[in-house]
């Protein structure tokens, strides 16, 4: 009886995770990878969700998953959104590392941490109605931050806010707010700057 209960509970969590992913227009491949459900099961789930639950249109995305980290650094707005989402990841423990500096979660089944990623993405949607990071890009951001080869998260040198940094560039800029202050500040005569 106990085994049946555990299996039922696991299946339920799997389906719940898949439906949340469908709601955020995750690709079938990502849903399969995270939940272990077959493509056929995902298709049926998608049809059921769209026909009986969805109140807004849900698109199915095909093609390659995002793989360009430059997406998050291409302008100030994207860096701001990326830093916000990365900060939520950090807050929820998704970027935690072991004593040797290796990320804790990537080697574990996504069923253990997938719900947290969805919660982070949903928090981002709440905070940023002008959303410009899709769920698939949000997953890519997490992968990039785990890898820490091209993209990193660091405290701004001026205000200590978390900011995305380009690890391939020496002397990456501060947070988007401080960078915009620097570029919009009028030229001042020596000694005229006031402390902020
Ligand atoms: Zn700053």
PDB file of C-alpha atoms and ligand atoms in Angstrom:
ATOM      1  CA  UNK A   1       0.000   0.000   0.000  1.00  0.00           C
ATOM      2  CA  UNK A   2       2.815   2.348   0.968  1.00  0.00           C
ATOM      3  CA  UNK A   3       4.625   1.744  -2.335  1.00  0.00           C
ATOM      4  CA  UNK A   4       1.408   2.537  -4.235  1.00  0.00           C
ATOM      5  CA  UNK A   5       0.947   5.766  -2.291  1.00  0.00           C
ATOM      6  CA  UNK A   6       4.538   6.836  -2.998  1.00  0.00           C
ATOM      7  CA  UNK A   7       4.173   6.064  -6.683  1.00  0.00           C
ATOM      8  CA  UNK A   8       0.880   7.937  -6.883  1.00  0.00           C
ATOM      9  CA  UNK A   9       2.436  10.918  -5.117  1.00  0.00           C
ATOM     10  CA  UNK A  10       5.454  10.895  -7.467  1.00  0.00           C
ATOM     11  CA  UNK A  11       3.230  10.653 -10.556  1.00  0.00           C
ATOM     12  CA  UNK A  12       1.072  13.487  -9.268  1.00  0.00           C
ATOM     13  CA  UNK A  13       4.112  15.734  -8.708  1.00  0.00           C
ATOM     14  CA  UNK A  14       5.380  14.847 -12.181  1.00  0.00           C
ATOM     15  CA  UNK A  15       2.076  15.845 -13.812  1.00  0.00           C
ATOM     16  CA  UNK A  16       1.798  18.993 -11.728  1.00  0.00           C
ATOM     17  CA  UNK A  17       5.311  20.054 -12.764  1.00  0.00           C
ATOM     18  CA  UNK A  18       4.527  19.311 -16.428  1.00  0.00           C
ATOM     19  CA  UNK A  19       1.320  21.389 -16.366  1.00  0.00           C
ATOM     20  CA  UNK A  20       3.131  24.340 -14.797  1.00  0.00           C
ATOM     21  CA  UNK A  21       5.780  24.058 -17.513  1.00  0.00           C
ATOM     22  CA  UNK A  22       3.136  23.902 -20.270  1.00  0.00           C
ATOM     23  CA  UNK A  23       1.547  27.044 -18.813  1.00  0.00           C
ATOM     24  CA  UNK A  24       4.890  28.829 -19.309  1.00  0.00           C
ATOM     25  CA  UNK A  25       5.270  27.482 -22.865  1.00  0.00           C
ATOM     26  CA  UNK A  26       8.215  25.213 -22.124  1.00  0.00           C
ATOM     27  CA  UNK A  27       9.399  23.095 -25.023  1.00  0.00           C
ATOM     28  CA  UNK A  28       8.381  19.434 -25.107  1.00  0.00           C
ATOM     29  CA  UNK A  29      12.039  18.403 -24.835  1.00  0.00           C
ATOM     30  CA  UNK A  30      12.498  20.397 -21.628  1.00  0.00           C
ATOM     31  CA  UNK A  31       9.307  18.939 -20.111  1.00  0.00           C
ATOM     32  CA  UNK A  32      10.448  15.423 -21.029  1.00  0.00           C
ATOM     33  CA  UNK A  33      13.883  16.035 -19.521  1.00  0.00           C
ATOM     34  CA  UNK A  34      12.556  17.429 -16.256  1.00  0.00           C
ATOM     35  CA  UNK A  35       9.594  15.082 -15.687  1.00  0.00           C
ATOM     36  CA  UNK A  36      10.480  11.844 -17.482  1.00  0.00           C
ATOM     37  CA  UNK A  37       7.064  11.876 -19.203  1.00  0.00           C
ATOM     38  CA  UNK A  38       6.873  10.552 -22.770  1.00  0.00           C
ATOM     39  CA  UNK A  39       6.263  12.914 -25.705  1.00  0.00           C
ATOM     40  CA  UNK A  40       2.858  11.281 -26.230  1.00  0.00           C
ATOM     41  CA  UNK A  41       1.850  11.859 -22.598  1.00  0.00           C
ATOM     42  CA  UNK A  42       3.005  15.480 -22.817  1.00  0.00           C
ATOM     43  CA  UNK A  43       1.010  16.044 -26.014  1.00  0.00           C
ATOM     44  CA  UNK A  44      -2.150  14.667 -24.371  1.00  0.00           C
ATOM     45  CA  UNK A  45      -1.533  16.754 -21.282  1.00  0.00           C
ATOM     46  CA  UNK A  46      -1.017  19.814 -23.454  1.00  0.00           C
ATOM     47  CA  UNK A  47      -4.309  19.229 -25.310  1.00  0.00           C
ATOM     48  CA  UNK A  48      -6.216  18.700 -22.056  1.00  0.00           C
ATOM     49  CA  UNK A  49      -4.676  21.812 -20.511  1.00  0.00           C
ATOM     50  CA  UNK A  50      -5.358  24.022 -23.533  1.00  0.00           C
ATOM     51  CA  UNK A  51      -8.946  22.781 -23.971  1.00  0.00           C
ATOM     52  CA  UNK A  52     -10.102  22.792 -20.369  1.00  0.00           C
ATOM     53  CA  UNK A  53      -7.817  24.919 -18.183  1.00  0.00           C
ATOM     54  CA  UNK A  54      -5.974  27.645 -20.095  1.00  0.00           C
ATOM     55  CA  UNK A  55      -7.602  31.075 -19.974  1.00  0.00           C
ATOM     56  CA  UNK A  56      -4.989  32.682 -22.231  1.00  0.00           C
ATOM     57  CA  UNK A  57      -3.518  31.204 -25.436  1.00  0.00           C
ATOM     58  CA  UNK A  58      -0.579  28.847 -24.877  1.00  0.00           C
ATOM     59  CA  UNK A  59       1.891  28.349 -27.722  1.00  0.00           C
ATOM     60  CA  UNK A  60       3.989  25.256 -28.331  1.00  0.00           C
ATOM     61  CA  UNK A  61       7.556  26.174 -29.180  1.00  0.00           C
ATOM     62  CA  UNK A  62       9.616  24.109 -31.546  1.00  0.00           C
ATOM     63  CA  UNK A  63      13.223  24.261 -32.663  1.00  0.00           C
ATOM     64  CA  UNK A  64      16.379  24.627 -30.669  1.00  0.00           C
ATOM     65  CA  UNK A  65      16.493  25.663 -27.047  1.00  0.00           C
ATOM     66  CA  UNK A  66      18.216  29.035 -26.414  1.00  0.00           C
ATOM     67  CA  UNK A  67      21.989  28.777 -26.100  1.00  0.00           C
ATOM     68  CA  UNK A  68      23.366  32.312 -26.465  1.00  0.00           C
ATOM     69  CA  UNK A  69      24.417  33.969 -23.217  1.00  0.00           C
ATOM     70  CA  UNK A  70      24.868  37.223 -25.142  1.00  0.00           C
ATOM     71  CA  UNK A  71      21.043  37.419 -25.067  1.00  0.00           C
ATOM     72  CA  UNK A  72      21.265  38.563 -21.433  1.00  0.00           C
ATOM     73  CA  UNK A  73      23.993  41.140 -22.038  1.00  0.00           C
ATOM     74  CA  UNK A  74      22.821  42.721 -25.270  1.00  0.00           C
ATOM     75  CA  UNK A  75      21.398  45.875 -23.660  1.00  0.00           C
ATOM     76  CA  UNK A  76      20.722  47.513 -20.306  1.00  0.00           C
ATOM     77  CA  UNK A  77      17.114  46.317 -20.139  1.00  0.00           C
ATOM     78  CA  UNK A  78      18.023  42.687 -20.675  1.00  0.00           C
ATOM     79  CA  UNK A  79      20.789  42.915 -18.081  1.00  0.00           C
ATOM     80  CA  UNK A  80      18.308  44.372 -15.615  1.00  0.00           C
ATOM     81  CA  UNK A  81      15.797  41.577 -16.200  1.00  0.00           C
ATOM     82  CA  UNK A  82      18.515  38.919 -16.123  1.00  0.00           C
ATOM     83  CA  UNK A  83      19.951  40.267 -12.869  1.00  0.00           C
ATOM     84  CA  UNK A  84      16.500  40.274 -11.273  1.00  0.00           C
ATOM     85  CA  UNK A  85      15.798  36.671 -12.240  1.00  0.00           C
ATOM     86  CA  UNK A  86      19.302  35.567 -11.214  1.00  0.00           C
ATOM     87  CA  UNK A  87      18.810  37.295  -7.865  1.00  0.00           C
ATOM     88  CA  UNK A  88      15.611  35.295  -7.315  1.00  0.00           C
ATOM     89  CA  UNK A  89      17.468  32.104  -8.230  1.00  0.00           C
ATOM     90  CA  UNK A  90      20.118  32.975  -5.679  1.00  0.00           C
ATOM     91  CA  UNK A  91      17.522  33.790  -3.026  1.00  0.00           C
ATOM     92  CA  UNK A  92      15.823  30.403  -3.511  1.00  0.00           C
ATOM     93  CA  UNK A  93      19.115  28.509  -3.220  1.00  0.00           C
ATOM     94  CA  UNK A  94      19.221  27.441  -6.863  1.00  0.00           C
ATOM     95  CA  UNK A  95      22.767  28.798  -7.271  1.00  0.00           C
ATOM     96  CA  UNK A  96      24.169  27.222  -4.089  1.00  0.00           C
ATOM     97  CA  UNK A  97      27.560  25.523  -4.438  1.00  0.00           C
ATOM     98  CA  UNK A  98      29.410  22.904  -2.426  1.00  0.00           C
ATOM     99  CA  UNK A  99      32.688  23.500  -0.594  1.00  0.00           C
ATOM    100  CA  UNK A 100      34.628  22.836  -3.808  1.00  0.00           C
ATOM    101  CA  UNK A 101      32.602  25.477  -5.668  1.00  0.00           C
ATOM    102  CA  UNK A 102      30.517  23.060  -7.754  1.00  0.00           C
ATOM    103  CA  UNK A 103      26.811  23.854  -8.166  1.00  0.00           C
ATOM    104  CA  UNK A 104      24.725  21.549  -5.971  1.00  0.00           C
ATOM    105  CA  UNK A 105      21.669  20.894  -8.122  1.00  0.00           C
ATOM    106  CA  UNK A 106      22.535  20.093 -11.777  1.00  0.00           C
ATOM    107  CA  UNK A 107      23.453  16.466 -11.050  1.00  0.00           C
ATOM    108  CA  UNK A 108      20.211  15.805  -9.200  1.00  0.00           C
ATOM    109  CA  UNK A 109      16.865  14.926 -10.865  1.00  0.00           C
ATOM    110  CA  UNK A 110      14.998  18.026 -11.984  1.00  0.00           C
ATOM    111  CA  UNK A 111      11.970  16.704 -10.100  1.00  0.00           C
ATOM    112  CA  UNK A 112      13.819  17.807  -6.937  1.00  0.00           C
ATOM    113  CA  UNK A 113      14.430  21.411  -7.977  1.00  0.00           C
ATOM    114  CA  UNK A 114      12.209  22.053 -11.030  1.00  0.00           C
ATOM    115  CA  UNK A 115       9.380  23.393  -8.865  1.00  0.00           C
ATOM    116  CA  UNK A 116      11.760  25.975  -7.393  1.00  0.00           C
ATOM    117  CA  UNK A 117      12.807  27.153 -10.866  1.00  0.00           C
ATOM    118  CA  UNK A 118       9.142  27.565 -11.787  1.00  0.00           C
ATOM    119  CA  UNK A 119       8.492  29.483  -8.562  1.00  0.00           C
ATOM    120  CA  UNK A 120      11.459  31.751  -9.363  1.00  0.00           C
ATOM    121  CA  UNK A 121      10.151  32.365 -12.883  1.00  0.00           C
ATOM    122  CA  UNK A 122       6.624  33.050 -11.593  1.00  0.00           C
ATOM    123  CA  UNK A 123       8.042  35.551  -9.083  1.00  0.00           C
ATOM    124  CA  UNK A 124       9.894  37.249 -11.949  1.00  0.00           C
ATOM    125  CA  UNK A 125       6.626  37.486 -13.949  1.00  0.00           C
ATOM    126  CA  UNK A 126       4.911  39.062 -10.937  1.00  0.00           C
ATOM    127  CA  UNK A 127       7.676  41.628 -10.494  1.00  0.00           C
ATOM    128  CA  UNK A 128       8.133  42.423 -14.190  1.00  0.00           C
ATOM    129  CA  UNK A 129       4.886  42.698 -16.167  1.00  0.00           C
ATOM    130  CA  UNK A 130       7.012  43.919 -19.113  1.00  0.00           C
ATOM    131  CA  UNK A 131       8.476  40.418 -19.277  1.00  0.00           C
ATOM    132  CA  UNK A 132      11.256  39.906 -21.812  1.00  0.00           C
ATOM    133  CA  UNK A 133      12.700  36.568 -20.665  1.00  0.00           C
ATOM    134  CA  UNK A 134      10.813  33.466 -21.802  1.00  0.00           C
ATOM    135  CA  UNK A 135      10.756  30.365 -19.617  1.00  0.00           C
ATOM    136  CA  UNK A 136      13.232  28.623 -21.931  1.00  0.00           C
ATOM    137  CA  UNK A 137      15.593  31.599 -21.693  1.00  0.00           C
ATOM    138  CA  UNK A 138      15.164  31.517 -17.913  1.00  0.00           C
ATOM    139  CA  UNK A 139      16.315  27.873 -17.940  1.00  0.00           C
ATOM    140  CA  UNK A 140      19.279  28.831 -20.099  1.00  0.00           C
ATOM    141  CA  UNK A 141      20.199  31.612 -17.669  1.00  0.00           C
ATOM    142  CA  UNK A 142      20.240  29.073 -14.831  1.00  0.00           C
ATOM    143  CA  UNK A 143      22.437  26.700 -16.869  1.00  0.00           C
ATOM    144  CA  UNK A 144      24.819  29.559 -17.708  1.00  0.00           C
ATOM    145  CA  UNK A 145      25.076  30.618 -14.070  1.00  0.00           C
ATOM    146  CA  UNK A 146      25.760  27.019 -13.008  1.00  0.00           C
ATOM    147  CA  UNK A 147      28.491  26.729 -15.664  1.00  0.00           C
ATOM    148  CA  UNK A 148      29.969  30.152 -14.816  1.00  0.00           C
ATOM    149  CA  UNK A 149      32.052  30.138 -17.995  1.00  0.00           C
ATOM    150  CA  UNK A 150      30.544  33.127 -19.815  1.00  0.00           C
ATOM    151  CA  UNK A 151      28.091  34.601 -17.343  1.00  0.00           C
ATOM    152  CA  UNK A 152      28.365  35.244 -13.623  1.00  0.00           C
ATOM    153  CA  UNK A 153      26.525  36.991 -10.832  1.00  0.00           C
ATOM    154  CA  UNK A 154      28.408  39.546  -8.754  1.00  0.00           C
ATOM    155  CA  UNK A 155      27.795  42.505  -6.477  1.00  0.00           C
ATOM    156  CA  UNK A 156      28.003  45.913  -8.157  1.00  0.00           C
ATOM    157  CA  UNK A 157      31.182  47.698  -7.051  1.00  0.00           C
ATOM    158  CA  UNK A 158      29.253  50.916  -6.369  1.00  0.00           C
ATOM    159  CA  UNK A 159      25.994  49.862  -4.704  1.00  0.00           C
ATOM    160  CA  UNK A 160      26.420  46.102  -3.995  1.00  0.00           C
ATOM    161  CA  UNK A 161      23.251  45.196  -5.961  1.00  0.00           C
ATOM    162  CA  UNK A 162      23.481  41.815  -7.680  1.00  0.00           C
ATOM    163  CA  UNK A 163      24.337  42.193 -11.336  1.00  0.00           C
ATOM    164  CA  UNK A 164      25.069  39.937 -14.309  1.00  0.00           C
ATOM    165  CA  UNK A 165      28.693  40.046 -15.393  1.00  0.00           C
ATOM    166  CA  UNK A 166      30.327  39.017 -18.637  1.00  0.00           C
ATOM    167  CA  UNK A 167      33.106  36.701 -17.462  1.00  0.00           C
ATOM    168  CA  UNK A 168      34.880  36.945 -20.805  1.00  0.00           C
ATOM    169  CA  UNK A 169      35.417  40.679 -20.409  1.00  0.00           C
ATOM    170  CA  UNK A 170      37.926  42.282 -18.096  1.00  0.00           C
ATOM    171  CA  UNK A 171      36.489  45.006 -15.877  1.00  0.00           C
ATOM    172  CA  UNK A 172      32.788  44.313 -16.448  1.00  0.00           C
ATOM    173  CA  UNK A 173      30.448  47.204 -15.743  1.00  0.00           C
ATOM    174  CA  UNK A 174      28.519  47.725 -12.521  1.00  0.00           C
ATOM    175  CA  UNK A 175      24.751  47.259 -12.163  1.00  0.00           C
ATOM    176  CA  UNK A 176      22.476  48.792 -14.773  1.00  0.00           C
ATOM    177  CA  UNK A 177      21.386  51.577 -12.418  1.00  0.00           C
ATOM    178  CA  UNK A 178      24.940  52.726 -11.590  1.00  0.00           C
ATOM    179  CA  UNK A 179      25.986  52.396 -15.252  1.00  0.00           C
ATOM    180  CA  UNK A 180      23.079  54.581 -16.347  1.00  0.00           C
ATOM    181  CA  UNK A 181      23.932  57.154 -13.658  1.00  0.00           C
ATOM    182  CA  UNK A 182      27.495  57.311 -14.933  1.00  0.00           C
ATOM    183  CA  UNK A 183      26.523  57.752 -18.582  1.00  0.00           C
ATOM    184  CA  UNK A 184      23.721  60.282 -17.930  1.00  0.00           C
ATOM    185  CA  UNK A 185      25.613  62.392 -15.391  1.00  0.00           C
ATOM    186  CA  UNK A 186      26.627  65.811 -16.839  1.00  0.00           C
ATOM    187  CA  UNK A 187      30.294  66.716 -16.876  1.00  0.00           C
ATOM    188  CA  UNK A 188      31.126  68.448 -13.606  1.00  0.00           C
ATOM    189  CA  UNK A 189      33.952  70.707 -12.668  1.00  0.00           C
ATOM    190  CA  UNK A 190      36.530  69.211 -10.254  1.00  0.00           C
ATOM    191  CA  UNK A 191      35.310  69.216  -6.665  1.00  0.00           C
ATOM    192  CA  UNK A 192      31.672  69.838  -7.562  1.00  0.00           C
ATOM    193  CA  UNK A 193      30.527  66.203  -7.106  1.00  0.00           C
ATOM    194  CA  UNK A 194      28.528  65.616  -3.996  1.00  0.00           C
ATOM    195  CA  UNK A 195      28.498  62.433  -1.989  1.00  0.00           C
ATOM    196  CA  UNK A 196      25.455  60.151  -2.618  1.00  0.00           C
TER     197      UNK A 196
HETATM  198 ZN1  LIG B   1      25.134  49.569  -8.696  1.00  0.00          ZN
END
